[in-house]
C-alpha positions as semicolon CSV with decimal commas, in nm:
position;residue;x (nm);y (nm);z (nm)
1;X;4,082;8,546;-3,550
2;X;3,793;8,776;-3,512
3;X;3,566;8,739;-3,209
4;X;3,275;8,654;-3,438
5;X;3,459;8,365;-3,603
6;X;3,580;8,240;-3,266
7;X;3,223;8,228;-3,138
8;X;3,112;8,030;-3,443
9;X;3,387;7,770;-3,393
10;X;3,302;7,735;-3,024
11;X;2,935;7,687;-3,112
12;X;3,024;7,423;-3,371
13;X;3,246;7,242;-3,119
14;X;2,969;7,235;-2,859
15;X;2,723;7,116;-3,123
16;X;2,952;6,831;-3,228
17;X;2,991;6,724;-2,866
18;X;2,616;6,729;-2,814
19;X;2,557;6,524;-3,127
20;X;2,822;6,276;-3,014
21;X;2,670;6,253;-2,667
22;X;2,320;6,207;-2,804
23;X;2,439;5,940;-3,049
24;X;2,623;5,757;-2,771
25;X;2,319;5,764;-2,541
26;X;2,094;5,645;-2,821
27;X;2,331;5,356;-2,895
28;X;2,343;5,254;-2,528
29;X;1,963;5,262;-2,501
30;X;1,911;5,058;-2,816
31;X;2,179;4,806;-2,714
32;X;2,030;4,763;-2,369
33;X;1,681;4,718;-2,508
34;X;1,804;4,461;-2,759
35;X;1,987;4,269;-2,483
36;X;1,687;4,267;-2,256
37;X;1,458;4,160;-2,539
38;X;1,662;3,865;-2,660
39;X;1,852;3,744;-2,355
40;X;1,676;3,431;-2,222
41;X;1,750;3,488;-1,855
42;X;1,636;3,849;-1,853
43;X;1,326;3,762;-2,058
44;X;1,241;3,490;-1,810
45;X;1,235;3,748;-1,529
46;X;0,959;3,935;-1,703
47;X;0,780;3,615;-1,794
48;X;0,789;3,488;-1,436
49;X;0,664;3,822;-1,309
50;X;0,378;3,804;-1,558
51;X;0,303;3,443;-1,459
52;X;0,303;3,501;-1,084
53;X;-0,046;3,653;-1,073
54;X;-0,176;3,380;-1,308
55;X;-0,026;3,104;-1,093
56;X;-0,169;3,268;-0,783
57;X;-0,516;3,263;-0,936
58;X;-0,471;2,898;-1,037
59;X;-0,369;2,804;-0,682
60;X;-0,665;2,992;-0,536
61;X;-0,903;2,820;-0,778
62;X;-0,757;2,477;-0,696
63;X;-0,791;2,541;-0,323
64;X;-1,149;2,658;-0,364
65;X;-1,235;2,352;-0,574
66;X;-1,074;2,123;-0,315
67;X;-1,261;2,287;-0,029
68;X;-1,588;2,259;-0,224
69;X;-1,522;1,891;-0,292
70;X;-1,432;1,816;0,070
71;X;-1,737;2,002;0,198
72;X;-1,945;1,729;0,031
73;X;-1,757;1,444;0,199
74;X;-1,966;1,220;0,420
75;X;-1,976;1,301;0,789
76;X;-2,114;1,052;1,042
77;X;-2,428;1,121;1,236
78;X;-2,351;1,256;1,582
79;X;-2,408;0,992;1,848
80;X;-2,493;1,266;2,097
81;X;-2,811;1,335;1,899
82;X;-2,957;0,997;2,001
83;X;-3,240;1,052;2,250
84;X;-3,317;0,685;2,314
85;X;-3,085;0,604;2,605
86;X;-3,086;0,230;2,535
87;X;-2,994;0,280;2,169
88;X;-2,731;0,538;2,258
89;X;-2,564;0,302;2,502
90;X;-2,562;0,023;2,243
91;X;-2,420;0,249;1,970
92;X;-2,150;0,381;2,204
93;X;-2,053;0,026;2,295
94;X;-2,035;-0,061;1,927
95;X;-1,798;0,231;1,867
96;X;-1,582;0,119;2,157
97;X;-1,562;-0,232;2,011
98;X;-1,460;-0,094;1,671
99;X;-1,198;0,139;1,822
100;X;-1,049;-0,109;2,070
101;X;-1,142;-0,451;1,936
102;X;-0,841;-0,628;2,081
103;X;-0,929;-0,532;2,439
104;X;-1,246;-0,737;2,399
105;X;-1,158;-1,006;2,142
106;X;-0,778;-1,012;2,118
107;X;-0,533;-1,267;2,263
108;X;-0,612;-1,130;2,610
109;X;-0,966;-1,019;2,532
110;X;-1,209;-0,959;2,817
111;X;-1,508;-1,102;2,624
112;X;-1,350;-1,368;2,400
113;X;-1,003;-1,452;2,274
114;X;-1,074;-1,490;1,904
115;X;-0,862;-1,240;1,705
116;X;-0,501;-1,153;1,624
117;X;-0,477;-0,840;1,843
118;X;-0,552;-0,581;1,575
119;X;-0,841;-0,336;1,611
120;X;-1,106;-0,270;1,348
121;X;-0,985;0,089;1,389
122;X;-0,643;-0,008;1,247
123;X;-0,803;-0,046;0,904
124;X;-1,119;0,166;0,948
125;X;-0,965;0,490;1,071
126;X;-1,127;0,711;1,334
127;X;-1,367;0,428;1,415
128;X;-1,471;0,413;1,050
129;X;-1,542;0,783;0,999
130;X;-1,236;0,932;0,823
131;X;-1,286;1,039;0,458
132;X;-1,112;0,786;0,232
133;X;-0,997;0,611;0,549
134;X;-1,190;0,291;0,470
135;X;-1,490;0,443;0,645
136;X;-1,841;0,307;0,689
137;X;-2,017;0,587;0,502
138;X;-2,189;0,363;0,247
139;X;-2,240;0,051;0,456
140;X;-2,590;0,120;0,585
141;X;-2,705;0,255;0,249
142;X;-2,569;-0,035;0,040
143;X;-2,628;-0,344;0,257
144;X;-2,766;-0,603;0,208
145;X;-2,605;-0,638;-0,133
146;X;-2,477;-0,897;-0,378
147;X;-2,103;-0,957;-0,344
148;X;-1,918;-1,137;-0,619
149;X;-1,660;-1,272;-0,376
150;X;-1,914;-1,495;-0,207
151;X;-2,162;-1,508;-0,492
152;X;-2,436;-1,429;-0,240
153;X;-2,644;-1,144;-0,108
154;X;-2,469;-1,044;0,214
155;X;-2,606;-0,858;0,514
156;X;-2,404;-0,651;0,758
157;X;-2,356;-0,948;0,990
158;X;-2,182;-1,139;0,711
159;X;-1,967;-0,837;0,629
160;X;-1,847;-0,793;0,990
161;X;-1,789;-1,168;1,016
162;X;-1,561;-1,150;0,711
163;X;-1,355;-0,879;0,877
164;X;-1,319;-1,080;1,196
165;X;-1,213;-1,390;1,002
166;X;-0,988;-1,221;0,745
167;X;-0,855;-0,885;0,859
168;X;-0,839;-0,994;1,224
169;X;-0,750;-1,352;1,126
170;X;-0,992;-1,484;1,384
171;X;-1,336;-1,626;1,446
172;X;-1,675;-1,465;1,414
173;X;-1,951;-1,407;1,668
174;X;-2,303;-1,535;1,671
175;X;-2,558;-1,303;1,517
176;X;-2,749;-1,254;1,842
177;X;-2,447;-1,182;2,063
178;X;-2,448;-0,846;2,238
179;X;-2,120;-0,732;2,084
180;X;-2,222;-0,817;1,728
181;X;-2,551;-0,631;1,771
182;X;-2,365;-0,329;1,911
183;X;-2,120;-0,311;1,620
184;X;-2,406;-0,337;1,370
185;X;-2,600;-0,068;1,558
186;X;-2,301;0,169;1,550
187;X;-2,222;0,119;1,181
188;X;-2,586;0,153;1,082
189;X;-2,650;0,461;1,294
190;X;-2,356;0,673;1,176
191;X;-2,446;0,604;0,811
192;X;-2,820;0,663;0,826
193;X;-2,777;1,008;0,674
194;X;-2,702;0,843;0,337
195;X;-3,012;0,741;0,136
196;X;-3,056;0,371;0,066
197;X;-2,892;0,267;-0,257
198;X;-2,665;0,573;-0,267
199;X;-2,287;0,591;-0,224
200;X;-2,153;0,838;0,030
201;X;-1,891;1,088;-0,084
202;X;-1,534;0,980;0,005
203;X;-1,660;0,646;0,138
204;X;-1,436;0,342;0,172
205;X;-1,102;0,356;-0,013
206;X;-1,005;0,583;-0,300
207;X;-0,937;0,407;-0,631
208;X;-0,595;0,505;-0,764
209;X;-0,514;0,512;-1,134
210;X;-0,332;0,200;-1,249
211;X;0,038;0,234;-1,319
212;X;0,163;0,167;-1,673
213;X;0,413;-0,075;-1,519
214;X;0,419;-0,343;-1,255
215;X;0,436;-0,224;-0,894
216;X;0,792;-0,266;-0,768
217;X;0,852;-0,424;-0,424
218;X;1,223;-0,329;-0,433
219;X;1,139;0,039;-0,472
220;X;0,867;-0,019;-0,216
221;X;1,114;-0,145;0,044
222;X;1,329;0,165;0,006
223;X;1,020;0,384;0,051
224;X;0,898;0,174;0,344
225;X;1,234;0,211;0,519
226;X;1,214;0,587;0,473
227;X;0,848;0,656;0,548
228;X;0,697;0,370;0,746
229;X;0,938;0,216;0,995
230;X;0,889;0,483;1,263
231;X;0,541;0,343;1,332
232;X;0,539;-0,008;1,187
233;X;0,905;-0,091;1,257
234;X;1,165;-0,232;1,020
235;X;1,027;-0,578;1,101
236;X;0,674;-0,474;1,002
237;X;0,544;-0,595;1,337
238;X;0,395;-0,265;1,447
239;X;0,402;-0,094;1,787
240;X;0,225;-0,232;2,092
241;X;0,036;0,019;2,308
242;X;0,138;0,075;2,669
243;X;-0,159;-0,128;2,791
244;X;-0,018;-0,432;2,604
245;X;-0,372;-0,512;2,490
246;X;-0,373;-0,355;2,143
247;X;-0,154;-0,199;1,878
248;X;-0,094;0,172;1,851
249;X;0,037;0,097;1,500
250;X;-0,062;-0,243;1,364
251;X;0,162;-0,516;1,220
252;X;0,165;-0,510;0,841
253;X;0,279;-0,869;0,806
254;X;0,358;-1,168;1,021
255;X;0,142;-1,394;1,236
256;X;-0,046;-1,106;1,400
257;X;-0,143;-0,929;1,078
258;X;-0,432;-0,975;0,836
259;X;-0,438;-1,292;0,631
260;X;-0,432;-1,348;0,256
261;X;-0,811;-1,342;0,234
262;X;-0,838;-0,983;0,358
263;X;-0,933;-0,704;0,122
264;X;-0,616;-0,511;0,201
265;X;-0,412;-0,799;0,058
266;X;-0,506;-0,671;-0,286
267;X;-0,259;-0,408;-0,406
268;X;-0,523;-0,164;-0,524
269;X;-0,691;-0,166;-0,182
270;X;-0,368;-0,124;0,013
271;X;-0,226;0,143;-0,221
272;X;-0,552;0,340;-0,220
273;X;-0,572;0,313;0,157
274;X;-0,224;0,446;0,233
275;X;-0,231;0,719;-0,035
276;X;-0,442;0,957;0,176
277;X;-0,372;0,818;0,523
278;X;-0,003;0,738;0,550
279;X;0,245;0,833;0,685
280;X;0,082;0,976;0,996
281;X;-0,079;1,312;0,928
282;X;-0,154;1,250;0,561
283;X;-0,500;1,350;0,440
284;X;-0,683;1,386;0,112
285;X;-0,592;1,754;0,107
286;X;-0,230;1,692;0,207
287;X;-0,106;1,352;0,086
288;X;0,254;1,260;0,154
289;X;0,289;0,982;-0,104
290;X;0,271;0,995;-0,481
291;X;0,054;0,735;-0,654
292;X;0,367;0,546;-0,759
293;X;0,497;0,551;-0,401
294;X;0,170;0,403;-0,276
295;X;0,168;0,122;-0,535
296;X;0,532;0,032;-0,470
297;X;0,498;0,030;-0,091
298;X;0,191;-0,190;-0,130
299;X;0,392;-0,428;-0,349
300;X;0,661;-0,456;-0,083
301;X;0,421;-0,509;0,207
302;X;0,223;-0,775;0,020
303;X;0,536;-0,979;-0,059
304;X;0,597;-1,032;0,313
305;X;0,478;-1,346;0,497
306;X;0,137;-1,346;0,660
307;X;-0,129;-1,597;0,770
308;X;-0,302;-1,800;0,502
309;X;-0,672;-1,873;0,473
310;X;-0,882;-2,124;0,289
311;X;-1,076;-1,912;0,043
312;X;-1,145;-2,186;-0,209
313;X;-1,514;-2,097;-0,194
314;X;-1,448;-1,735;-0,291
315;X;-1,534;-1,608;-0,639
316;X;-1,764;-1,889;-0,756
317;X;-1,770;-1,702;-1,088
318;X;-1,398;-1,659;-1,155
319;X;-1,466;-1,412;-1,437
320;X;-1,569;-1,164;-1,167
321;X;-1,240;-1,170;-0,982
322;X;-1,084;-0,821;-0,952
323;X;-0,792;-0,757;-1,186
324;X;-0,556;-0,753;-0,886
325;X;-0,681;-1,069;-0,718
326;X;-0,349;-1,256;-0,690
327;X;-0,468;-1,618;-0,683
328;X;-0,586;-1,829;-0,974
329;X;-0,759;-1,981;-1,149
330;X;-0,847;-1,692;-1,380
331;X;-1,074;-1,658;-1,678
332;X;-0,794;-1,491;-1,875
333;X;-0,440;-1,571;-1,992
334;X;-0,254;-1,350;-1,745
335;X;-0,024;-1,493;-1,477
336;X;-0,068;-1,479;-1,101
337;X;0,233;-1,248;-1,085
338;X;0,072;-0,995;-1,319
339;X;-0,258;-1,024;-1,136
340;X;-0,071;-0,941;-0,816
341;X;0,171;-0,667;-0,926
342;X;0,037;-0,547;-1,263
343;X;0,042;-0,383;-1,501
344;X;-0,334;-0,409;-1,459
345;X;-0,461;-0,212;-1,757
346;X;-0,412;-0,503;-2,002
347;X;-0,610;-0,728;-1,766
348;X;-0,884;-0,468;-1,739
349;X;-0,907;-0,440;-2,118
350;X;-0,947;-0,817;-2,140
351;X;-1,258;-0,787;-1,919
352;X;-1,445;-0,486;-2,060
353;X;-1,759;-0,563;-1,861
354;X;-1,587;-0,612;-1,525
């Protein structure tokens, strides 16, 4: 074989190898691309990477919207801004009575022994100042007002009297008593930054959406045993403070709890109250219960025994009873059980003007 022919064959051999190598590499690249394009798991990696910035922006927007909303929540007037020393002393005494009611009116009260040992603060958190903690933000601005429960225009004295007789299962005070005047002065003062006739932001109790089913006390018991017994005990009787004069955590049922005439006996009130306040540490920004959890716990708590009250004079116009008022008679066809546990939407639809 001549050297020239040998060189040609060597060149052709190298060329064939290069073509084979190129073809192999091209096949591997195309196969890999096809696998990455159509394989669900691999595709999801790219999708999740693409979504991460979007989700981050969504979270930032939600946080900003929440902060903007909460910035508008009612805040009480600062008692330290009061320059009238007499008024300041009265308002401070009123706050003390709200925060530690039992020390003054409980079973061992220093002023009178007329209540069950709970404090107003047990239901009106932070002495009635916590957002969505059953606060007093709209009390000064909205009272006196017509209340369907009594069928009368009520002033603040009547409203406090109701709490003493229902939530504290006790007796009221005379209108001109020092302690009654002090509580009224406190509640009025801290809410004077809300114009008359206007509702404060995050005042009272948040209204939860109705469930599309009845609230379930059996589920509620399981949740209660998991989330509530540390403070309120398995017996529901709460935790007495070291001074033995008041409750650190109040009883949720039993002889020392609120009676059946109290507002918190209605499921919507109790569920809305605990949603953003319970367990300890929960807030509007950081709730620890889902809506369903709150409704079910409420159903369990409200099936437990508690003091009764004669409220036969309540709701003179029965058509104005709330959908979750659990005692008849009613102006509709629904049972007491459904009025207590729901579902409430059908009842609401039967009263379009309520």
